[in-house]
Amino acid sequence: MADIVIMGAGLGGAIMAYEMKEQMRREDKLTVLTKDPIYHFVPSNPWVPVGWRSREALEVDLAPAFAKRGIGFKASPVTKLSPKENTLETADGSTLRYDYLVIATGPELAFDEIEGLGPDGFTASICHIDHAEKAAGKFEAFCKNPGPIVIGAAQGASCFGPAYEFTFILETELRRRKIRDRVPMIFVTAEPYIGHLGLDGVGDTKGLLESQMRDRHIKWMTSARIKKVDEGKMTVEEVGDDGAVKATKELPFGFSMILPAFRGVAPLRGIEGLVNPRGFVIVDKHQQNPAFPNIYSVGVCVAIPPTGPTPVPCGVPKTGFMIESMVTATARNIGAILRGNKPTFQATWNAVCLADFGDSGVAFVAQPQIPPRNVNWSSSGKWVHVAKVGFEKYFLRKMRKGESEPFYESMALNMLGIEKLKAVAKVE
Ligand SMILES: Cc1cc2nc3c(=O)[nH]c(=O)nc-3n(C[C@H](O)[C@H](O)[C@H](O)COP(=O)(O)OP(=O)(O)OC[C@H]3O[C@@H](n4cnc5c(N)ncnc54)[C@H](O)[C@@H]3O)c2cc1C
């Protein structure tokens, strides 16, 4: 019998639990440890500040969902990981031993790296449901007294899609409220060009997103480094290709939302061999940590190097489908090890993304993530909005029901030619 523990129950950790349950043996024990007893569907957070979604619509109560599948669950965050001893300590003072650990703790939001950034400072955030709800209050107040909007992604950020998505969602909502004419909008980003997305562009994301911004009168500033944020004012440096500061600008705002840089969560940071200097978990092609082979990792907490150098640091996004591919490979690899075999499954890390704009959207597929690619496709249209709503409903249903991968999902993905697992040669 083996004790398998999953640390974190967000998008990656929760589906990891369902897929692991399918792959483990009857006698094995599976426990999920997480910070929050309620799961929230993060990709829908951009709809919360404008009132298109409520917190309740995005919730799944994890305890009954896991209990139904015979999965142990404890909502107490891990405070200390000791990989040499194979133990975890949780905030309620207990210690847990594991034979296999899957780390799925997502990101810690590094607002503190820029003075005045974040929901405790002067900018809003959509990274967490609590932040998105706070942003809703700020946005309502803003609409009573409109002014300029500054929106974007800070230096070191990796999650660019939601910054674009939220920009266009706000723009749509301001038009609906008939106050768009009173709101100058600027998009400020660490990316070297619009549509880079941390992936050096996908298909024509540069053309598509620039064109949408021009159509909607949204200005932009690229290779931007935020120096500090004060009440109603952001100080931003424009960086040249040589890394030197070209200009420093002060941008006034009545409402601002900036995606921060991410880092690994506190109990992981500084563990030699387990994490990189930012606290992201080092994994090999089987999602396995080379220094501690009984530790695996999936999701945003995994270390992935940038696609290439940029004047201002830009990370690689880890999107939902890519995370699902990590989960499937990890569950099957642990399943193989439990039966005395070697891990052979490799995730594709394909990037598939739907960015909703409220009335239309942009979609892209990058296979593999790093160019040159076999599939390098992007497109836009009203269908993206419909597809994103479908994705939300489908994912939440899957989470509530505890399904790992129903038949029709596999079929749809196969029809699209999108695979979660690489064809693996069995090498002994
Ligand atoms: C605003 C936003 C919108 C996005 N939209 C999309 C989209 O449309 N499509 C897409 O494909 N991707 C999207 N993404 C990217 C990605 O899919 C999400 O970030 C996703 O939630 C990442 O999943 P995760 O499991 O890695 O992390 P999370 O979902 O953040 O989960 C992390 C979990 O770890 C837990 N945890 C943290 N610390 C501890 C601890 N010490 N002990 C135990 N548990 C802990 C947390 O409570 C949480 O349950 C978006 C990201 C953001 C921020």
mmCIF file of C-alpha atoms in Angstrom, residues 34-382:
data_model
loop_
_atom_site.group_PDB
_atom_site.id
_atom_site.type_symbol
_atom_site.label_atom_id
_atom_site.label_comp_id
_atom_site.label_asym_id
_atom_site.label_seq_id
_atom_site.Cartn_x
_atom_site.Cartn_y
_atom_site.Cartn_z
ATOM 1 C CA THR A 34 -5.207 22.428 0.358
ATOM 2 C CA LYS A 35 -5.612 25.962 1.663
ATOM 3 C CA ASP A 36 -9.234 26.582 0.705
ATOM 4 C CA PRO A 37 -12.109 24.098 1.159
ATOM 5 C CA ILE A 38 -13.926 25.643 -1.809
ATOM 6 C CA TYR A 39 -12.596 25.478 -5.374
ATOM 7 C CA HIS A 40 -13.133 28.509 -7.631
ATOM 8 C CA PHE A 41 -12.788 28.379 -11.409
ATOM 9 C CA VAL A 42 -9.957 30.929 -11.878
ATOM 10 C CA PRO A 43 -10.420 31.361 -15.690
ATOM 11 C CA SER A 44 -13.826 32.982 -15.009
ATOM 12 C CA ASN A 45 -12.408 35.535 -12.538
ATOM 13 C CA PRO A 46 -12.155 38.277 -15.236
ATOM 14 C CA TRP A 47 -15.991 38.240 -15.442
ATOM 15 C CA VAL A 48 -16.454 38.950 -11.706
ATOM 16 C CA PRO A 49 -15.394 42.644 -11.450
ATOM 17 C CA VAL A 50 -17.867 43.654 -14.195
ATOM 18 C CA GLY A 51 -20.694 41.664 -12.593
ATOM 19 C CA TRP A 52 -21.000 39.003 -15.301
ATOM 20 C CA ARG A 53 -20.375 36.236 -12.769
ATOM 21 C CA SER A 54 -20.916 35.867 -9.031
ATOM 22 C CA ARG A 55 -18.565 34.054 -6.670
ATOM 23 C CA GLU A 56 -21.215 31.368 -6.067
ATOM 24 C CA ALA A 57 -21.461 30.506 -9.772
ATOM 25 C CA LEU A 58 -17.779 29.534 -9.839
ATOM 26 C CA GLU A 59 -17.668 27.443 -6.664
ATOM 27 C CA VAL A 60 -17.281 23.734 -6.055
ATOM 28 C CA ASP A 61 -17.395 22.401 -2.489
ATOM 29 C CA LEU A 62 -14.478 19.977 -2.566
ATOM 30 C CA ALA A 63 -15.157 17.882 0.574
ATOM 31 C CA PRO A 64 -18.365 16.181 -0.687
ATOM 32 C CA ALA A 65 -16.987 15.909 -4.249
ATOM 33 C CA PHE A 66 -13.854 14.097 -3.017
ATOM 34 C CA ALA A 67 -15.760 12.034 -0.418
ATOM 35 C CA LYS A 68 -17.975 10.651 -3.203
ATOM 36 C CA ARG A 69 -14.854 9.291 -4.900
ATOM 37 C CA GLY A 70 -13.205 7.982 -1.710
ATOM 38 C CA ILE A 71 -10.472 10.630 -1.736
ATOM 39 C CA GLY A 72 -9.168 11.893 1.636
ATOM 40 C CA PHE A 73 -9.315 15.678 2.000
ATOM 41 C CA LYS A 74 -8.048 18.227 4.483
ATOM 42 C CA ALA A 75 -8.365 21.999 4.100
ATOM 43 C CA SER A 76 -5.238 23.044 5.982
ATOM 44 C CA PRO A 77 -2.292 24.537 4.072
ATOM 45 C CA VAL A 78 1.116 22.892 4.112
ATOM 46 C CA THR A 79 3.546 25.013 6.124
ATOM 47 C CA LYS A 80 6.643 22.862 5.794
ATOM 48 C CA LEU A 81 7.840 20.211 3.364
ATOM 49 C CA SER A 82 10.756 17.949 4.330
ATOM 50 C CA PRO A 83 11.509 15.954 1.161
ATOM 51 C CA LYS A 84 14.364 13.973 2.743
ATOM 52 C CA GLU A 85 12.019 12.701 5.469
ATOM 53 C CA ASN A 86 8.983 12.400 3.147
ATOM 54 C CA THR A 87 6.860 14.475 5.515
ATOM 55 C CA LEU A 88 4.588 17.518 5.374
ATOM 56 C CA GLU A 89 3.482 19.785 8.193
ATOM 57 C CA THR A 90 0.142 21.576 7.994
ATOM 58 C CA ALA A 91 -1.128 24.796 9.597
ATOM 59 C CA ASP A 92 -3.249 22.862 12.121
ATOM 60 C CA GLY A 93 -0.045 21.385 13.616
ATOM 61 C CA SER A 94 -0.239 17.869 12.173
ATOM 62 C CA THR A 95 2.475 15.960 10.310
ATOM 63 C CA LEU A 96 1.742 13.706 7.366
ATOM 64 C CA ARG A 97 3.991 11.093 5.774
ATOM 65 C CA TYR A 98 3.857 10.307 2.078
ATOM 66 C CA ASP A 99 5.301 7.746 -0.306
ATOM 67 C CA TYR A 100 4.475 9.873 -3.356
ATOM 68 C CA LEU A 101 3.784 13.590 -3.389
ATOM 69 C CA VAL A 102 2.274 15.683 -6.195
ATOM 70 C CA ILE A 103 2.832 19.421 -5.766
ATOM 71 C CA ALA A 104 0.028 21.495 -7.352
ATOM 72 C CA THR A 105 0.180 24.675 -5.304
ATOM 73 C CA GLY A 106 -0.128 27.150 -8.180
ATOM 74 C CA PRO A 107 1.536 30.539 -7.863
ATOM 75 C CA GLU A 108 2.277 32.890 -5.012
ATOM 76 C CA LEU A 109 1.450 36.373 -6.313
ATOM 77 C CA ALA A 110 4.552 38.584 -6.083
ATOM 78 C CA PHE A 111 2.802 41.951 -5.585
ATOM 79 C CA ASP A 112 5.432 42.905 -3.001
ATOM 80 C CA GLU A 113 8.105 43.148 -5.733
ATOM 81 C CA ILE A 114 6.652 46.479 -6.882
ATOM 82 C CA GLU A 115 5.836 49.274 -4.450
ATOM 83 C CA GLY A 116 2.105 49.991 -4.322
ATOM 84 C CA LEU A 117 1.062 47.043 -6.542
ATOM 85 C CA GLY A 118 -1.865 44.763 -5.786
ATOM 86 C CA PRO A 119 -5.157 44.679 -3.897
ATOM 87 C CA ASP A 120 -3.482 45.818 -0.658
ATOM 88 C CA GLY A 121 -1.942 48.688 -2.633
ATOM 89 C CA PHE A 122 -3.502 50.733 -5.410
ATOM 90 C CA THR A 123 -4.141 48.280 -8.266
ATOM 91 C CA ALA A 124 -6.834 45.621 -8.546
ATOM 92 C CA SER A 125 -6.232 41.917 -9.238
ATOM 93 C CA ILE A 126 -8.251 39.109 -10.827
ATOM 94 C CA CYS A 127 -5.908 36.271 -9.831
ATOM 95 C CA HIS A 128 -8.003 35.102 -6.889
ATOM 96 C CA ILE A 129 -11.769 35.189 -6.380
ATOM 97 C CA ASP A 130 -11.336 37.416 -3.264
ATOM 98 C CA HIS A 131 -9.350 39.900 -5.368
ATOM 99 C CA ALA A 132 -11.882 39.788 -8.199
ATOM 100 C CA GLU A 133 -14.702 40.559 -5.745
ATOM 101 C CA LYS A 134 -12.727 43.484 -4.323
ATOM 102 C CA ALA A 135 -12.106 44.694 -7.887
ATOM 103 C CA ALA A 136 -15.878 44.615 -8.485
ATOM 104 C CA GLY A 137 -16.361 47.146 -5.681
ATOM 105 C CA LYS A 138 -13.617 49.381 -7.098
ATOM 106 C CA PHE A 139 -15.062 49.142 -10.605
ATOM 107 C CA GLU A 140 -18.572 50.130 -9.484
ATOM 108 C CA ALA A 141 -17.154 53.170 -7.669
ATOM 109 C CA PHE A 142 -15.086 54.019 -10.772
ATOM 110 C CA CYS A 143 -18.163 53.922 -13.029
ATOM 111 C CA LYS A 144 -19.780 56.649 -10.901
ATOM 112 C CA ASN A 145 -16.736 58.840 -11.503
ATOM 113 C CA PRO A 146 -14.982 57.616 -14.688
ATOM 114 C CA GLY A 147 -11.367 58.460 -15.563
ATOM 115 C CA PRO A 148 -8.371 56.779 -17.228
ATOM 116 C CA ILE A 149 -7.785 53.014 -16.986
ATOM 117 C CA VAL A 150 -4.312 51.420 -16.859
ATOM 118 C CA ILE A 151 -4.274 47.693 -17.292
ATOM 119 C CA GLY A 152 -1.664 45.048 -18.083
ATOM 120 C CA ALA A 153 1.036 42.682 -16.839
ATOM 121 C CA ALA A 154 4.092 43.510 -14.718
ATOM 122 C CA GLN A 155 7.744 42.589 -15.326
ATOM 123 C CA GLY A 156 8.277 38.862 -14.794
ATOM 124 C CA ALA A 157 4.595 38.070 -15.377
ATOM 125 C CA SER A 158 3.720 34.941 -17.332
ATOM 126 C CA CYS A 159 -0.048 35.049 -17.416
ATOM 127 C CA PHE A 160 -0.657 37.566 -20.216
ATOM 128 C CA GLY A 161 -3.883 36.125 -21.699
ATOM 129 C CA PRO A 162 -6.107 37.170 -18.763
ATOM 130 C CA ALA A 163 -4.661 40.722 -18.866
ATOM 131 C CA TYR A 164 -5.782 41.087 -22.507
ATOM 132 C CA GLU A 165 -9.037 39.340 -21.768
ATOM 133 C CA PHE A 166 -9.866 41.652 -18.872
ATOM 134 C CA THR A 167 -8.941 44.744 -20.923
ATOM 135 C CA PHE A 168 -11.474 43.867 -23.622
ATOM 136 C CA ILE A 169 -14.103 42.743 -21.096
ATOM 137 C CA LEU A 170 -13.834 46.132 -19.326
ATOM 138 C CA GLU A 171 -14.019 47.928 -22.674
ATOM 139 C CA THR A 172 -17.188 46.011 -23.602
ATOM 140 C CA GLU A 173 -18.779 46.736 -20.209
ATOM 141 C CA LEU A 174 -17.919 50.450 -20.412
ATOM 142 C CA ARG A 175 -19.629 50.624 -23.829
ATOM 143 C CA ARG A 176 -22.675 48.833 -22.414
ATOM 144 C CA ARG A 177 -22.815 51.383 -19.590
ATOM 145 C CA LYS A 178 -22.404 54.188 -22.172
ATOM 146 C CA ILE A 179 -19.399 55.713 -20.417
ATOM 147 C CA ARG A 180 -16.641 54.438 -22.723
ATOM 148 C CA ASP A 181 -16.220 57.960 -24.185
ATOM 149 C CA ARG A 182 -15.083 59.201 -20.751
ATOM 150 C CA VAL A 183 -12.416 56.522 -20.243
ATOM 151 C CA PRO A 184 -8.967 56.692 -21.920
ATOM 152 C CA MET A 185 -7.461 53.180 -21.778
ATOM 153 C CA ILE A 186 -3.809 52.070 -21.926
ATOM 154 C CA PHE A 187 -2.401 48.528 -21.853
ATOM 155 C CA VAL A 188 0.998 48.331 -20.147
ATOM 156 C CA THR A 189 2.979 45.123 -20.585
ATOM 157 C CA ALA A 190 6.397 43.562 -20.081
ATOM 158 C CA GLU A 191 6.022 41.804 -23.457
ATOM 159 C CA PRO A 192 8.287 43.126 -26.258
ATOM 160 C CA TYR A 193 5.260 43.338 -28.574
ATOM 161 C CA ILE A 194 1.497 43.060 -28.300
ATOM 162 C CA GLY A 195 0.437 39.407 -28.623
ATOM 163 C CA HIS A 196 3.826 37.959 -27.562
ATOM 164 C CA LEU A 197 1.972 36.266 -24.645
ATOM 165 C CA GLY A 198 5.203 34.837 -23.198
ATOM 166 C CA LEU A 199 5.247 32.460 -26.184
ATOM 167 C CA ASP A 200 6.862 34.722 -28.813
ATOM 168 C CA GLY A 201 3.404 34.997 -30.374
ATOM 169 C CA VAL A 202 1.146 32.245 -31.655
ATOM 170 C CA GLY A 203 -0.018 32.428 -35.267
ATOM 171 C CA ASP A 204 -0.918 36.074 -35.794
ATOM 172 C CA THR A 205 -1.709 36.993 -32.175
ATOM 173 C CA LYS A 206 0.318 40.198 -32.734
ATOM 174 C CA GLY A 207 -1.857 41.310 -35.648
ATOM 175 C CA LEU A 208 -5.123 40.118 -34.103
ATOM 176 C CA LEU A 209 -4.622 41.781 -30.710
ATOM 177 C CA GLU A 210 -3.133 45.008 -32.105
ATOM 178 C CA SER A 211 -6.034 45.305 -34.503
ATOM 179 C CA GLN A 212 -8.575 44.743 -31.686
ATOM 180 C CA MET A 213 -6.835 47.419 -29.618
ATOM 181 C CA ARG A 214 -6.835 49.903 -32.491
ATOM 182 C CA ASP A 215 -10.519 49.181 -33.186
ATOM 183 C CA ARG A 216 -11.375 49.818 -29.545
ATOM 184 C CA HIS A 217 -9.156 52.883 -29.025
ATOM 185 C CA ILE A 218 -6.877 51.214 -26.513
ATOM 186 C CA LYS A 219 -3.304 52.534 -26.461
ATOM 187 C CA TRP A 220 -0.388 50.324 -25.451
ATOM 188 C CA MET A 221 3.107 50.422 -24.029
ATOM 189 C CA THR A 222 5.369 47.352 -24.511
ATOM 190 C CA SER A 223 8.699 46.405 -22.850
ATOM 191 C CA ALA A 224 7.311 48.302 -19.877
ATOM 192 C CA ARG A 225 8.688 48.019 -16.338
ATOM 193 C CA ILE A 226 6.522 49.330 -13.519
ATOM 194 C CA LYS A 227 8.649 51.305 -11.064
ATOM 195 C CA LYS A 228 5.994 52.047 -8.482
ATOM 196 C CA VAL A 229 2.310 52.723 -8.009
ATOM 197 C CA ASP A 230 0.815 55.541 -5.981
ATOM 198 C CA GLU A 231 -2.841 56.405 -5.451
ATOM 199 C CA GLY A 232 -4.136 57.159 -8.969
ATOM 200 C CA LYS A 233 -0.675 57.223 -10.587
ATOM 201 C CA MET A 234 1.650 54.557 -12.037
ATOM 202 C CA THR A 235 5.313 55.238 -12.813
ATOM 203 C CA VAL A 236 6.448 53.129 -15.753
ATOM 204 C CA GLU A 237 9.802 52.801 -17.535
ATOM 205 C CA GLU A 238 9.923 52.027 -21.234
ATOM 206 C CA VAL A 239 12.903 49.743 -21.866
ATOM 207 C CA GLY A 240 14.803 49.624 -25.177
ATOM 208 C CA ASP A 241 16.100 46.489 -26.917
ATOM 209 C CA ASP A 242 19.504 47.075 -25.282
ATOM 210 C CA GLY A 243 17.931 46.961 -21.823
ATOM 211 C CA ALA A 244 18.413 50.714 -21.205
ATOM 212 C CA VAL A 245 15.536 52.894 -20.021
ATOM 213 C CA LYS A 246 14.227 54.942 -23.001
ATOM 214 C CA ALA A 247 11.670 56.994 -21.100
ATOM 215 C CA THR A 248 9.925 57.171 -17.739
ATOM 216 C CA LYS A 249 6.225 57.986 -17.806
ATOM 217 C CA GLU A 250 3.635 58.774 -15.181
ATOM 218 C CA LEU A 251 0.266 57.286 -16.049
ATOM 219 C CA PRO A 252 -2.770 58.612 -14.171
ATOM 220 C CA PHE A 253 -5.631 56.188 -13.480
ATOM 221 C CA GLY A 254 -9.058 55.983 -11.888
ATOM 222 C CA PHE A 255 -9.005 52.154 -12.119
ATOM 223 C CA SER A 256 -6.084 49.804 -12.695
ATOM 224 C CA MET A 257 -5.579 46.027 -12.836
ATOM 225 C CA ILE A 258 -2.067 44.610 -13.233
ATOM 226 C CA LEU A 259 -1.205 40.896 -13.399
ATOM 227 C CA PRO A 260 1.831 40.396 -11.102
ATOM 228 C CA ALA A 261 4.865 38.137 -11.509
ATOM 229 C CA PHE A 262 4.447 34.701 -9.967
ATOM 230 C CA ARG A 263 6.769 32.671 -7.714
ATOM 231 C CA GLY A 264 6.516 29.348 -5.889
ATOM 232 C CA VAL A 265 4.632 29.217 -2.560
ATOM 233 C CA ALA A 266 6.564 29.838 0.686
ATOM 234 C CA PRO A 267 6.929 26.229 1.987
ATOM 235 C CA LEU A 268 8.674 25.232 -1.256
ATOM 236 C CA ARG A 269 11.075 28.129 -1.639
ATOM 237 C CA GLY A 270 14.743 27.460 -0.899
ATOM 238 C CA ILE A 271 14.526 23.625 -0.905
ATOM 239 C CA GLU A 272 17.672 22.689 -2.771
ATOM 240 C CA GLY A 273 17.186 20.367 -5.709
ATOM 241 C CA LEU A 274 13.397 20.683 -5.512
ATOM 242 C CA VAL A 275 12.879 24.243 -6.741
ATOM 243 C CA ASN A 276 14.566 26.911 -8.879
ATOM 244 C CA PRO A 277 15.507 30.328 -7.400
ATOM 245 C CA ARG A 278 11.913 31.612 -7.886
ATOM 246 C CA GLY A 279 10.529 28.611 -5.984
ATOM 247 C CA PHE A 280 9.103 26.800 -9.031
ATOM 248 C CA VAL A 281 9.345 23.000 -8.909
ATOM 249 C CA ILE A 282 11.980 21.434 -11.174
ATOM 250 C CA VAL A 283 10.600 18.478 -13.148
ATOM 251 C CA ASP A 284 11.889 16.232 -15.903
ATOM 252 C CA LYS A 285 9.934 15.077 -18.946
ATOM 253 C CA HIS A 286 7.885 12.732 -16.733
ATOM 254 C CA GLN A 287 6.852 15.556 -14.331
ATOM 255 C CA GLN A 288 9.209 13.947 -11.778
ATOM 256 C CA ASN A 289 11.696 15.908 -9.670
ATOM 257 C CA PRO A 290 15.236 14.650 -10.378
ATOM 258 C CA ALA A 291 16.537 15.178 -6.801
ATOM 259 C CA PHE A 292 13.486 13.664 -5.058
ATOM 260 C CA PRO A 293 12.045 11.089 -7.488
ATOM 261 C CA ASN A 294 8.947 10.414 -5.358
ATOM 262 C CA ILE A 295 7.886 14.040 -5.876
ATOM 263 C CA TYR A 296 5.960 15.135 -8.976
ATOM 264 C CA SER A 297 4.532 18.499 -9.882
ATOM 265 C CA VAL A 298 1.752 19.887 -12.110
ATOM 266 C CA GLY A 299 0.365 23.339 -12.891
ATOM 267 C CA VAL A 300 1.614 26.882 -12.520
ATOM 268 C CA CYS A 301 4.101 25.839 -9.797
ATOM 269 C CA VAL A 302 6.212 23.911 -12.370
ATOM 270 C CA ALA A 303 9.477 25.553 -13.539
ATOM 271 C CA ILE A 304 9.463 26.223 -17.294
ATOM 272 C CA PRO A 305 12.250 28.351 -18.820
ATOM 273 C CA PRO A 306 11.268 31.431 -20.884
ATOM 274 C CA THR A 307 10.900 31.005 -24.671
ATOM 275 C CA GLY A 308 13.813 33.401 -25.210
ATOM 276 C CA PRO A 309 15.383 36.612 -23.915
ATOM 277 C CA THR A 310 13.262 39.779 -23.845
ATOM 278 C CA PRO A 311 14.297 43.322 -22.765
ATOM 279 C CA VAL A 312 11.924 43.046 -19.774
ATOM 280 C CA PRO A 313 11.553 39.537 -18.257
ATOM 281 C CA CYS A 314 8.499 37.583 -19.482
ATOM 282 C CA GLY A 315 7.567 34.102 -18.224
ATOM 283 C CA VAL A 316 5.845 31.284 -20.103
ATOM 284 C CA PRO A 317 2.084 30.915 -19.442
ATOM 285 C CA LYS A 318 0.778 27.641 -18.078
ATOM 286 C CA THR A 319 -2.719 27.286 -19.427
ATOM 287 C CA GLY A 320 -5.482 24.883 -18.422
ATOM 288 C CA PHE A 321 -4.990 22.326 -21.166
ATOM 289 C CA MET A 322 -1.229 22.254 -20.640
ATOM 290 C CA ILE A 323 -1.877 21.628 -16.938
ATOM 291 C CA GLU A 324 -4.301 18.813 -17.781
ATOM 292 C CA SER A 325 -1.613 17.214 -19.930
ATOM 293 C CA MET A 326 0.811 17.360 -16.946
ATOM 294 C CA VAL A 327 -1.867 15.767 -14.739
ATOM 295 C CA THR A 328 -2.566 12.881 -17.121
ATOM 296 C CA ALA A 329 1.147 12.095 -17.499
ATOM 297 C CA THR A 330 1.746 12.284 -13.718
ATOM 298 C CA ALA A 331 -1.202 10.042 -12.803
ATOM 299 C CA ARG A 332 -0.129 7.424 -15.331
ATOM 300 C CA ASN A 333 3.528 7.579 -14.295
ATOM 301 C CA ILE A 334 2.747 7.113 -10.600
ATOM 302 C CA GLY A 335 0.319 4.325 -11.585
ATOM 303 C CA ALA A 336 3.147 2.635 -13.514
ATOM 304 C CA ILE A 337 5.618 2.956 -10.625
ATOM 305 C CA LEU A 338 3.101 1.494 -8.165
ATOM 306 C CA ARG A 339 3.012 -1.587 -10.389
ATOM 307 C CA GLY A 340 6.801 -1.882 -10.510
ATOM 308 C CA ASN A 341 7.247 -0.233 -13.922
ATOM 309 C CA LYS A 342 9.224 2.834 -14.979
ATOM 310 C CA PRO A 343 7.583 6.199 -15.665
ATOM 311 C CA THR A 344 7.281 6.607 -19.436
ATOM 312 C CA PHE A 345 4.438 9.069 -19.974
ATOM 313 C CA GLN A 346 5.270 12.588 -21.141
ATOM 314 C CA ALA A 347 2.881 15.533 -21.214
ATOM 315 C CA THR A 348 2.722 17.516 -24.458
ATOM 316 C CA TRP A 349 2.608 20.905 -22.639
ATOM 317 C CA ASN A 350 0.582 22.133 -25.616
ATOM 318 C CA ALA A 351 -0.782 25.628 -25.091
ATOM 319 C CA VAL A 352 -4.473 25.989 -25.942
ATOM 320 C CA CYS A 353 -6.137 29.236 -24.896
ATOM 321 C CA LEU A 354 -9.470 30.983 -25.295
ATOM 322 C CA ALA A 355 -9.388 34.707 -24.429
ATOM 323 C CA ASP A 356 -12.908 36.097 -24.137
ATOM 324 C CA PHE A 357 -13.670 39.764 -24.903
ATOM 325 C CA GLY A 358 -17.325 39.714 -23.848
ATOM 326 C CA ASP A 359 -18.717 39.999 -27.369
ATOM 327 C CA SER A 360 -15.949 38.139 -29.240
ATOM 328 C CA GLY A 361 -12.475 36.799 -28.436
ATOM 329 C CA VAL A 362 -9.156 35.382 -29.586
ATOM 330 C CA ALA A 363 -8.144 31.710 -29.480
ATOM 331 C CA PHE A 364 -4.801 30.083 -30.058
ATOM 332 C CA VAL A 365 -3.168 26.662 -30.153
ATOM 333 C CA ALA A 366 0.617 26.285 -29.868
ATOM 334 C CA GLN A 367 2.027 22.773 -30.337
ATOM 335 C CA PRO A 368 4.636 22.573 -28.963
ATOM 336 C CA GLN A 369 4.868 25.672 -26.838
ATOM 337 C CA ILE A 370 8.368 26.706 -27.967
ATOM 338 C CA PRO A 371 8.705 27.726 -31.652
ATOM 339 C CA PRO A 372 9.212 26.417 -34.320
ATOM 340 C CA ARG A 373 5.911 24.593 -33.968
ATOM 341 C CA ASN A 374 3.881 21.916 -35.676
ATOM 342 C CA VAL A 375 0.672 23.848 -34.942
ATOM 343 C CA ASN A 376 0.845 27.640 -34.692
ATOM 344 C CA TRP A 377 -2.754 28.756 -35.013
ATOM 345 C CA SER A 378 -4.761 31.741 -33.819
ATOM 346 C CA SER A 379 -8.174 33.057 -34.721
ATOM 347 C CA SER A 380 -10.817 35.477 -33.492
ATOM 348 C CA GLY A 381 -14.576 35.845 -33.534
ATOM 349 C CA LYS A 382 -17.815 35.684 -31.565
#
